Coordinates of C-alpha atoms in Angstrom, one line a residue:
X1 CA 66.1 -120.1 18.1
X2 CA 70.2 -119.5 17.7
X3 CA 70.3 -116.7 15.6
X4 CA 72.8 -116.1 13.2
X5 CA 75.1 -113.8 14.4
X6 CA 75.6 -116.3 17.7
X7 CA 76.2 -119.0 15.1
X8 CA 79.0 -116.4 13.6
X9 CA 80.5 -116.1 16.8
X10 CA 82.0 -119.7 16.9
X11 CA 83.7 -119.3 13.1
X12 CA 87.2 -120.4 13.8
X13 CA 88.0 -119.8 10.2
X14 CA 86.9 -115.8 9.8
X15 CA 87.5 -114.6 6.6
X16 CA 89.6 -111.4 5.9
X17 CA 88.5 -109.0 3.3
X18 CA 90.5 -110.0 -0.9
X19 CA 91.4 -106.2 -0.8
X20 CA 93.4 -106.6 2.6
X21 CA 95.4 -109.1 1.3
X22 CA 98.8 -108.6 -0.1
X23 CA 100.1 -111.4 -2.8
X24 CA 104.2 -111.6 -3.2
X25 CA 106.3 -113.7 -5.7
X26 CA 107.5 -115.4 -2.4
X27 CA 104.5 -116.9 -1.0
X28 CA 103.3 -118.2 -4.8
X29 CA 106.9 -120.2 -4.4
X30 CA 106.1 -121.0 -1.1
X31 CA 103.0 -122.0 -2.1
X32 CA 103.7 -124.6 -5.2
X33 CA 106.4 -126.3 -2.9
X34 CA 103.7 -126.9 -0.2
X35 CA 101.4 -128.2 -2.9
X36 CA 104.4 -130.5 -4.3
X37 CA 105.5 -131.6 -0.9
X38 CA 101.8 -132.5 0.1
X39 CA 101.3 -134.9 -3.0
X40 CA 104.7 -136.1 -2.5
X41 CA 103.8 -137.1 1.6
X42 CA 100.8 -138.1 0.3
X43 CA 101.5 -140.7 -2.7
X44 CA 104.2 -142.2 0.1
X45 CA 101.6 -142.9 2.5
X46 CA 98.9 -144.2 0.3
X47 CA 102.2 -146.6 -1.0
X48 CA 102.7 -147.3 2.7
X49 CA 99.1 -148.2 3.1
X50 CA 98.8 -150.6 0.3
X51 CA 101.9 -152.5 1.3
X52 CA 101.9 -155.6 3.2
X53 CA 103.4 -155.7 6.2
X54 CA 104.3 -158.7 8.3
X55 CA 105.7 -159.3 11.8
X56 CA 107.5 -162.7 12.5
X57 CA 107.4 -164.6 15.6
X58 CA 109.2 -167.7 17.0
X59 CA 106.6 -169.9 18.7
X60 CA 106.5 -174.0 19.6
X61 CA 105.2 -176.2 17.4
X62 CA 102.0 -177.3 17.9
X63 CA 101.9 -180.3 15.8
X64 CA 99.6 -183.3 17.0
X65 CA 101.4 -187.1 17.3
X66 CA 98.9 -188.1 14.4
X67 CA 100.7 -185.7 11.8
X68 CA 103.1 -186.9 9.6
X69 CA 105.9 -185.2 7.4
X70 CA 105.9 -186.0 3.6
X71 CA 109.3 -185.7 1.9
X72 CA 109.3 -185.7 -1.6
X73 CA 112.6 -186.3 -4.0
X74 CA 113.9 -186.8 -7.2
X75 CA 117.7 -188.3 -7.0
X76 CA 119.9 -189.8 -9.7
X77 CA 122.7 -192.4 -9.4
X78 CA 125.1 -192.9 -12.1
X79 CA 126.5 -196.5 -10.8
X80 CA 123.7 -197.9 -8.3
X81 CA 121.7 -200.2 -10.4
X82 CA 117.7 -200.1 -10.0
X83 CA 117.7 -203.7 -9.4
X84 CA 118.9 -203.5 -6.0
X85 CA 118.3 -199.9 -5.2
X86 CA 116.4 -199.5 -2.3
X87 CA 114.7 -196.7 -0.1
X88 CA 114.5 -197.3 4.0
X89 CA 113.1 -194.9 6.4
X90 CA 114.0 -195.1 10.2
X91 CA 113.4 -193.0 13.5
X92 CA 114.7 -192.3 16.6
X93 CA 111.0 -193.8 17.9
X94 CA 112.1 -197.4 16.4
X95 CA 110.1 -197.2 13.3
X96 CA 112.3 -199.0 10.5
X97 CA 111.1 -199.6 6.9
X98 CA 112.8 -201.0 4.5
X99 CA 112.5 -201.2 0.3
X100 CA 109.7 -198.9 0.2
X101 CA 108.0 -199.3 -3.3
X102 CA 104.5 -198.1 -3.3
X103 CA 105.2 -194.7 -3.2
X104 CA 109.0 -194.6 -4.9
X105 CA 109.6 -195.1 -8.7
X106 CA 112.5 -196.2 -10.6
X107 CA 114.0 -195.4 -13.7
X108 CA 117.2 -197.0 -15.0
X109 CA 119.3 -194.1 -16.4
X110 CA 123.0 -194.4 -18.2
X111 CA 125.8 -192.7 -16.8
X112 CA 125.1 -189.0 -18.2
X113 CA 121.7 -189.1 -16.2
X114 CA 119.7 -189.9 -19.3
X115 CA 117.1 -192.3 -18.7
X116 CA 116.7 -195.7 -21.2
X117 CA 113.6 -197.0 -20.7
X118 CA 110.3 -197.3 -19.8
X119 CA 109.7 -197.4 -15.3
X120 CA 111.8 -200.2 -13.4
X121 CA 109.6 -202.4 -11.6
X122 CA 111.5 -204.3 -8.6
X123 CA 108.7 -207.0 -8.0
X124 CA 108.1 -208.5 -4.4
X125 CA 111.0 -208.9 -2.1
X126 CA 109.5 -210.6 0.9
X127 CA 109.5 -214.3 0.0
X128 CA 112.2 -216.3 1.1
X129 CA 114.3 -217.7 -1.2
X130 CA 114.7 -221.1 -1.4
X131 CA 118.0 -223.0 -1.4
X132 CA 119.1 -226.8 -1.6
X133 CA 119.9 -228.1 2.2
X134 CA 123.4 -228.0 3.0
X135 CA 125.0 -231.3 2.5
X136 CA 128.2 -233.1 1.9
X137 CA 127.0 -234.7 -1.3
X138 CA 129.6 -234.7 -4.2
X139 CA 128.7 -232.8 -7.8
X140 CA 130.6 -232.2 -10.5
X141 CA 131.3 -229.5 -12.3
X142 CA 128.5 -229.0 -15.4
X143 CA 128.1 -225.1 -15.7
X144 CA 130.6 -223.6 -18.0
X145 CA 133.1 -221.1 -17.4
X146 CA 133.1 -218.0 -19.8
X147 CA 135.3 -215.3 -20.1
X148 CA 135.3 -212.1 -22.2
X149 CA 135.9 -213.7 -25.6
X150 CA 134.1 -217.3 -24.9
X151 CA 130.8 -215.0 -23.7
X152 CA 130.0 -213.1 -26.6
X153 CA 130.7 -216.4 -28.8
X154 CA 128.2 -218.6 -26.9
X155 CA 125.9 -215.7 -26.5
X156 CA 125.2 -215.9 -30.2
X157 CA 125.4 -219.1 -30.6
X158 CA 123.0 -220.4 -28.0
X159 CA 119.2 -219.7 -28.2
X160 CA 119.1 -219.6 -24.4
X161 CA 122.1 -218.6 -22.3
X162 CA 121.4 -219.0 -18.7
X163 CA 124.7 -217.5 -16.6
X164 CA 125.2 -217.4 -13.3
X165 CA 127.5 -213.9 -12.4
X166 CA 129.3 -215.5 -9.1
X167 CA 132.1 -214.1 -6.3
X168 CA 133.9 -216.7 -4.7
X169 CA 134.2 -214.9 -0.7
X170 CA 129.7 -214.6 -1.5
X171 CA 127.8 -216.4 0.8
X172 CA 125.0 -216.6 -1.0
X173 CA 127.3 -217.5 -4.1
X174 CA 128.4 -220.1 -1.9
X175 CA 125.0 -221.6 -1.5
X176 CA 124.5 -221.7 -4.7
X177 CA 127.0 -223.6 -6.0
X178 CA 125.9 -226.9 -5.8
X179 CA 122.5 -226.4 -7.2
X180 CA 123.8 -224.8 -10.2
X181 CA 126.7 -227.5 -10.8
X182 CA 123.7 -230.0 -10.1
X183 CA 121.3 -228.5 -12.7
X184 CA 123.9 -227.7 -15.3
X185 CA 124.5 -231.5 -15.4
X186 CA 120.8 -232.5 -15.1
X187 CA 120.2 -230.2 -18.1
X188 CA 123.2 -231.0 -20.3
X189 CA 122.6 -235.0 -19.7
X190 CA 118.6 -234.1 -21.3
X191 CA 119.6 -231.3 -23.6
X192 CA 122.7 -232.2 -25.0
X193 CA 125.2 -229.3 -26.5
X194 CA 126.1 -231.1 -29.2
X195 CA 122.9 -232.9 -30.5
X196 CA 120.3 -230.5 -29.4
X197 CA 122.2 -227.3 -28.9
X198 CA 119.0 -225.0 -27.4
X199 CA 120.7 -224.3 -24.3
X200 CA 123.9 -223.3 -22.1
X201 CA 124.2 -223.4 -18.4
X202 CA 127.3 -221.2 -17.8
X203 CA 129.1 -219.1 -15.1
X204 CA 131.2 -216.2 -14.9
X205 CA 133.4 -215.3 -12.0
X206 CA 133.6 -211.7 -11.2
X207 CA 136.7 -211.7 -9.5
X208 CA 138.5 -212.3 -12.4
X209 CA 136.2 -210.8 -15.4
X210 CA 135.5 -207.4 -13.6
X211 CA 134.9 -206.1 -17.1
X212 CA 132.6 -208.7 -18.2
X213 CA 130.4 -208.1 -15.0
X214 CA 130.7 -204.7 -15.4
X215 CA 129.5 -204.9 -19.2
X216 CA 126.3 -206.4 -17.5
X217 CA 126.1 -204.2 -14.6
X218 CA 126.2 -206.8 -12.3
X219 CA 126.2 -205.4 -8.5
X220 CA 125.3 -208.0 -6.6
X221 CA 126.2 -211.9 -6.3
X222 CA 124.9 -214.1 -7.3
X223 CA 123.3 -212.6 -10.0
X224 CA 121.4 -215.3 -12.5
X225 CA 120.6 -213.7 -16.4
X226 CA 118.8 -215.0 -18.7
X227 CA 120.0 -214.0 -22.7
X228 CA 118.1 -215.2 -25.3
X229 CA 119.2 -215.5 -29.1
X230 CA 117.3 -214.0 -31.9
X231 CA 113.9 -211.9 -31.1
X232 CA 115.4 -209.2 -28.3
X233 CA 118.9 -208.9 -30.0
X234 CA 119.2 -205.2 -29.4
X235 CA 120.1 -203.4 -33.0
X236 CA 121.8 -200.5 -31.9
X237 CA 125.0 -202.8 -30.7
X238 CA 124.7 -206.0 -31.3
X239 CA 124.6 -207.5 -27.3
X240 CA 121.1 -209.2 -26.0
X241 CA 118.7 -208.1 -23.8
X242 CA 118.6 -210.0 -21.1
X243 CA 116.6 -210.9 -17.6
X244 CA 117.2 -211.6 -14.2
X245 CA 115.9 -214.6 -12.6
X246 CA 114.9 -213.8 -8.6
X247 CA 112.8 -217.4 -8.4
X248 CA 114.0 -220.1 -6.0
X249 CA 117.8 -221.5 -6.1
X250 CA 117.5 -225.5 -5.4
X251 CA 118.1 -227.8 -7.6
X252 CA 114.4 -228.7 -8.8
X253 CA 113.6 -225.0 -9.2
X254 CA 116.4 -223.9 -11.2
X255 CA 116.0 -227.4 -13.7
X256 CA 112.3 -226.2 -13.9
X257 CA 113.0 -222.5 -15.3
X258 CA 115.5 -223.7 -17.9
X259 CA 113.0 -226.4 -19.1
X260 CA 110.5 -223.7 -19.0
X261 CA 113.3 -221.3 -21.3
X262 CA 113.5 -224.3 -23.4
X263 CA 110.1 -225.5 -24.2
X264 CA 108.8 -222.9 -26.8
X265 CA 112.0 -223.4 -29.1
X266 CA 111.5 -225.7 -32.0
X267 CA 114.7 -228.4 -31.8
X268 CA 114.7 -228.9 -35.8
X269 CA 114.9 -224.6 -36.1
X270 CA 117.0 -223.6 -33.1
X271 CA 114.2 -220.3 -33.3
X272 CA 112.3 -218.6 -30.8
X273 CA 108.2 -219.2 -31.7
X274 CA 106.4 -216.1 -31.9
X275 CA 103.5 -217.5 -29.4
X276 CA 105.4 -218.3 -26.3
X277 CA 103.5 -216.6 -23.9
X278 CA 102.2 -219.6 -22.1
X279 CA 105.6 -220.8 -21.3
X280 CA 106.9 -217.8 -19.9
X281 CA 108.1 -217.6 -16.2
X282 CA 106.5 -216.1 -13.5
X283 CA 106.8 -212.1 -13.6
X284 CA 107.8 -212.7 -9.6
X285 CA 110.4 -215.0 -11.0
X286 CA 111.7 -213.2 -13.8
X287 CA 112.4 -210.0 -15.0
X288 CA 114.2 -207.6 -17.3
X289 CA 117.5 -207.3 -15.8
X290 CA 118.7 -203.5 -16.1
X291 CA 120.3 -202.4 -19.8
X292 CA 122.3 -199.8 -17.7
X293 CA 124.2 -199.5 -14.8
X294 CA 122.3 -196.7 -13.0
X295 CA 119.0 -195.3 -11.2
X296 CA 116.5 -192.6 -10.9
X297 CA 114.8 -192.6 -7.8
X298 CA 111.9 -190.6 -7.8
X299 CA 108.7 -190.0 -5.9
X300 CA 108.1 -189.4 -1.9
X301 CA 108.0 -191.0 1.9
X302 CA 105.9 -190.2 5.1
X303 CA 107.8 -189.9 8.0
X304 CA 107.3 -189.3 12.1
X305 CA 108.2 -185.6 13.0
X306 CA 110.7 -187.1 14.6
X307 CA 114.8 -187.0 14.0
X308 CA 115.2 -189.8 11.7
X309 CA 117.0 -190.9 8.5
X310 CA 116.1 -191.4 4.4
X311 CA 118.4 -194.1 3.3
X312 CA 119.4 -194.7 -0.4
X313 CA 121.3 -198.1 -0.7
X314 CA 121.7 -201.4 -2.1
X315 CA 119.6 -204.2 -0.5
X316 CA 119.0 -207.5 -1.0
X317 CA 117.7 -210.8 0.8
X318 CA 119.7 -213.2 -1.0
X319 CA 122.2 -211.4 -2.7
X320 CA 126.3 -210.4 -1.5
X321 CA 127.8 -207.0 -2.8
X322 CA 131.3 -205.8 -2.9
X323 CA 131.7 -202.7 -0.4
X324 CA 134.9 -201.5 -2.6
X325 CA 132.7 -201.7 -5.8
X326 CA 130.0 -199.9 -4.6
X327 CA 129.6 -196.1 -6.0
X328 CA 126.9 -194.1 -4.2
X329 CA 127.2 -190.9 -6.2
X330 CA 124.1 -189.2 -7.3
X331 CA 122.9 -186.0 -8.4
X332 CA 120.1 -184.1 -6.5
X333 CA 116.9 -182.6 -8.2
X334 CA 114.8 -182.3 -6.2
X335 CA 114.7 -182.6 -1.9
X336 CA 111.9 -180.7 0.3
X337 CA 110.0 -181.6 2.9
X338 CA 106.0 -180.7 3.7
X339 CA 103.1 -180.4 0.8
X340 CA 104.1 -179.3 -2.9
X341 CA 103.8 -175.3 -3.3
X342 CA 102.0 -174.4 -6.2
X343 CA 103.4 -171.7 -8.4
X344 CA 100.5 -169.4 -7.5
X345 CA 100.9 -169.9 -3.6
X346 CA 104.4 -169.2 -4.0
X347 CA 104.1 -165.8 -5.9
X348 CA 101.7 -165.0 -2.9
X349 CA 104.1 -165.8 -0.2
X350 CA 106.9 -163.8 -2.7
X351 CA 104.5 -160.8 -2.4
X352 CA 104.5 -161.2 1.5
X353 CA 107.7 -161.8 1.9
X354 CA 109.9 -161.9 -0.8
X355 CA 113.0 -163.6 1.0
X356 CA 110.4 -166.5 2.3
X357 CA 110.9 -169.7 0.2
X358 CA 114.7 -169.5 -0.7
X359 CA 115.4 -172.6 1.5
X360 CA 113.2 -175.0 1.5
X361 CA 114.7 -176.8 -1.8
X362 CA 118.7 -176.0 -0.3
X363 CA 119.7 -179.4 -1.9
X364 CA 118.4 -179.3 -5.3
X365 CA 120.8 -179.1 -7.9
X366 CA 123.7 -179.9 -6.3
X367 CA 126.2 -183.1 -7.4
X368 CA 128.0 -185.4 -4.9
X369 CA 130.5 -187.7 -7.2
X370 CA 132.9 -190.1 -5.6
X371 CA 135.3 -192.8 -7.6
X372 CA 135.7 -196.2 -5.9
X373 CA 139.1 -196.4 -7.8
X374 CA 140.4 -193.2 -6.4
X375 CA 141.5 -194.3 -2.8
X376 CA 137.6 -193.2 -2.0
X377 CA 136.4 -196.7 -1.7
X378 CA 133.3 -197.7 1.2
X379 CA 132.3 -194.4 1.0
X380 CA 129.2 -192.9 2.8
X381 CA 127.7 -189.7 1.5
X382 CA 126.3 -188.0 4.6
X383 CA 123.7 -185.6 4.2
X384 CA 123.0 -183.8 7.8
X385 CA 119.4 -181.9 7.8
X386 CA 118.0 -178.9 10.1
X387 CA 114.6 -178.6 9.5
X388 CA 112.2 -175.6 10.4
X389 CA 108.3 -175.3 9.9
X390 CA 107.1 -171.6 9.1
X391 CA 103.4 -171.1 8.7
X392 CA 102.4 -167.5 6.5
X393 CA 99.1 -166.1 7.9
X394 CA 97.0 -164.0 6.1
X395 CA 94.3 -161.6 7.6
X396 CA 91.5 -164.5 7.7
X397 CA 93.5 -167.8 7.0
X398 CA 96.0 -169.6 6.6
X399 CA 98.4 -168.9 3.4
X400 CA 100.6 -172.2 3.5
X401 CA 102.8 -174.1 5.8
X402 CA 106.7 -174.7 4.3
X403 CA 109.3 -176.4 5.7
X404 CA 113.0 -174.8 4.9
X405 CA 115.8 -176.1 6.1
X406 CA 119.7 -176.6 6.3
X407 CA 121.7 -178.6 5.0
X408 CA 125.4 -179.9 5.4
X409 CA 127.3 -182.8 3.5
X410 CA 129.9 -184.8 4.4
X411 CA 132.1 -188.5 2.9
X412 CA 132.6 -190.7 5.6
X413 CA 134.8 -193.7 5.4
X414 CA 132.3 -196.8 6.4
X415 CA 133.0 -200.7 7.0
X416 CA 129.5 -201.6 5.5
X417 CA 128.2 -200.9 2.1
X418 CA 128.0 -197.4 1.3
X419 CA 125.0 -195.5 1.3
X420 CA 123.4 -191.8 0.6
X421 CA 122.3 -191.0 4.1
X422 CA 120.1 -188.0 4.8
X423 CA 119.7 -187.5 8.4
X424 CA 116.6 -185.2 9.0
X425 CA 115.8 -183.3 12.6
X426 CA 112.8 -181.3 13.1
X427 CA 113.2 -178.3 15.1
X428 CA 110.8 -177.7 18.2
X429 CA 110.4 -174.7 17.7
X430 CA 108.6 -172.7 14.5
X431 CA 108.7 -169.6 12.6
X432 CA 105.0 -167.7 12.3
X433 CA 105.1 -164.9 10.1
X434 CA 101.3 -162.9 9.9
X435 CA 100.2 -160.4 7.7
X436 CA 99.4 -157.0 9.9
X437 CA 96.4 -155.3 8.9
X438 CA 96.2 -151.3 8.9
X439 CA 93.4 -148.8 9.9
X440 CA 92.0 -146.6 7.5
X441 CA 91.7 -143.9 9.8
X442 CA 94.8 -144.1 10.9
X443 CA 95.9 -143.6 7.0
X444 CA 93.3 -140.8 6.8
X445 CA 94.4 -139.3 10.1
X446 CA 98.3 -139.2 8.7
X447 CA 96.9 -137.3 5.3
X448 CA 95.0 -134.9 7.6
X449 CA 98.6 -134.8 9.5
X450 CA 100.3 -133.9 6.5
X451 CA 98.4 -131.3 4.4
X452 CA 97.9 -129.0 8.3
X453 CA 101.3 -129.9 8.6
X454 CA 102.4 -128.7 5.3
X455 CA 100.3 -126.1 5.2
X456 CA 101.6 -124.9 8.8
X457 CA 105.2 -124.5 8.2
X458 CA 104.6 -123.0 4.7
X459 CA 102.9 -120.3 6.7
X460 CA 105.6 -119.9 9.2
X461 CA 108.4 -119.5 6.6
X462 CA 106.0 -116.9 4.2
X463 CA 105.9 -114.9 7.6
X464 CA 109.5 -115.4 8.5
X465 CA 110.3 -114.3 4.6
X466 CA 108.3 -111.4 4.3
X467 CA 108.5 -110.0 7.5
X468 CA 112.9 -110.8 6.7
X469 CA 112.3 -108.8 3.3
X470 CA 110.4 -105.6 4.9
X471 CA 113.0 -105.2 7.5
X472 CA 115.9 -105.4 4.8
X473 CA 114.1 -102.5 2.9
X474 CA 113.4 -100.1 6.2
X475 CA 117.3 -101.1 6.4
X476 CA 118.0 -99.3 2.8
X477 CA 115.4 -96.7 3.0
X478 CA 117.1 -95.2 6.3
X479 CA 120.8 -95.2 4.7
X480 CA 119.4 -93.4 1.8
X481 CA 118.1 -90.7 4.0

């Protein structure tokens, strides 16, 4: 067996006898600061250790063909009415879809954003609409003219007031100008003004009453409402609610939806029945025109990752609009691009990284306003989109993918009717930013580091100190002798 003395042998820490030690105010000094500058080192490694580093590389995206980019937004236009607003999607890959609906709502909103009623519902838009054939025949003239003071006579005067909102340069206004002079006579020859007095086939052109059309937010031409006296006259100012008819425009068709109108008034009364509900129109064929003159569009899109464009504009398949009247101003308040972040994912990305998540809604808030009347008319608002995927990686999985990007906005001058472009470009490459673990014995090799380390130098400068301090004394002891 080892005995113990051989065991002593290999002490590397041999202990020297209490009563051959010397203690000095010097080294106690020495030795608090050590102690203090050991916890000091120590608390800023253990900090060290607990924080989260990251290290951020630039990579190519790795996206399959099959994936798809969701954009979500949330925009309001002061003077684009939600009967005509519509949302397109195109790409660089020939994709082009126009009026989407089933994903995109619609809220009509007055011109200080706030909205006035319940969701705006835009019906079907792919049947054709049908017209009278094009024909030489002569008509006379059997819809009335209104203007300004004549309309809000008639309006209450008439249980039904069907007017048709007209521009003489529309095409479509054009086409229908024969079958409207042809059913305003058929109906005033069965339902005379005089004697029976239930209805009034009218027209207003909006060349000449721009305020009128205004009043009734009228964007498009031709525009057909329906205003009906007595149960929807609105209380708060005294003008009717009214509809829009979107039904077919020949001759039979229109005679049949006034007959329709006419049918559940009593002609003895000259009052609405409360049970008309069997009479009414076709929801396809009629609806409630817009009480104000502009549109929150809300909701979000699928799209290629593929450069492309989100198009906000005014469509329609049988309906002219006035380039110089059109006003594509809107407000922004929400834009991004990729998957909603939840609140709690995003406070765990803001503890990664706490500059990660600054751009990736670079649009929201902000205003674009252009006047039509102030030498900014046909105008284009341009919005010009860099987009970049990052993905955040934890230690075991995937924290979130976001998309940030740039954005820059421009007015541009256009031919056409204006629209609120935003042209969207995916970057090839991406951003992927990982969470580095650390070793815990490399964080318990750095304490060991610290208290020798500490512990070392203390020692040097006691021996530098006290060896300083005898030599100054043998310095004064041989002067004094």
């Amino acid at each position: 067996m080892v005995s113990t003395a051989k065991l002593k042998s290999v002490d590397f820490y041999r202990k020297i006898p209490r009563d051959l030690t010397e203690a000095s105010l010097s080294g106690a000094g020495l030795s608090i600061v050590a102690a203090l500058s050991m916890m000091f080192l120590f608390g800023m490694e253990l900090n060290n250790y607990l924080t989260v580093t990251t290290t951020t590389s630039v990579v190519v995206d790795k996206s399959s063909d099959a994936e798809f980019l969701r954009i979500d937004f949330n925009m309001s236009f002061p003077a684009l009415s939600c009967e005509f607003a519509s949302v397109d999607v195109s790409d660089v890959l020939g994709t082009n879809r126009l009026n989407i609906t089933k994903t995109v709502r619609k809220h009509s909103i007055d011109k200080n954003l706030r909205p006035t009623g319940s969701e705006f519902h835009s019906g079907s838009t792919a049947r054709e609409i049908k017209h009278d054939e094009e024909d030489d025949e002569e008509y006379g003239e059997g819809a009335v003219s209104l203007n300004g003071h004549s309309f809000d006579r008639v309006s209450h005067q008439f249980p039904i007031l069907v007017v048709n909102f007209f521009a003489p340069w529309c095409y479509w206004s054009n086409r229908l100008k024969p079958s409207w002079e042809k059913a305003a006579n058929i109906i005033r020859e069965r339902y005379d003004r005089e004697t029976d007095g239930r209805i009034l086939v009218a027209k207003v052109d909006c060349t000449e009453e721009v305020d009128l059309c205004r009043r009734n937010h009228i964007q498009g031409y031709p525009s057909i409402r329906i205003f009906r006296k007595g149960s929807d006259l609105r209380e708060d100012h005294g003008h009717h609610d009214h509809e829009s008819y979107y039904g077919d425009r020949d001759t039979d068709s229109l005679v049949k939806m006034m007959e329709d109108l006419i049918a559940p008034i009593k002609l003895e009364s000259q009052m609405i029945t409360s049970d008309n509900t069997s009479t009414k129109l076709a929801t396809d064929l009629k609806r409630p025109a817009p009480v104000t003159g502009g549109c929150r569009i809300e909701g979000f899109v699928r799209v290629k990752k593929v450069p492309g464009n989100l198009v906000i504009s005014a469509r329609s398949a049988a309906h002219s609009f006035d380039a110089s009247q059109m006003n594509m101003s809107h407000v922004i308040s929400r834009f991004s691009f990729g998957k909603t972040i939840t609140p709690k994912v995003m406070s765990d990305i803001k503890r990664l990284l706490p500059h990660l998540g600054q751009s990736h809604e670079r649009l929201n808030g902000n205003s674009y306003i252009t006047n039509p009347r102030d030498s900014t008319e046909n105008v284009t608002i341009e919005h010009f989109i860099q987009v970049v995927k990052t993905e955040v990686m934890t230690r075991s999985y995937k924290l979130v993918e976001e998309y940030e990007y740039t954005a820059h906005s421009s007015l541009v001058h256009s031919l056409h009717i204006p629209e609120a472009k935003f042209h969207y470009e995916l970057s090839p490459m991406q951003v992927l930013i990982t969470e580095e673990s650390k070793s815990f014995s490399h964080f318990i090799t750095n304490v060991c580091a610290i208290i020798g380390g500490v512990f070392t130098v203390a020692g040097i400068l006691d021996s530098i100190l006290h060896n300083t301090m005898r030599m100054v004394k043998k310095v004064e002891l041989g002067k004094n002798f």
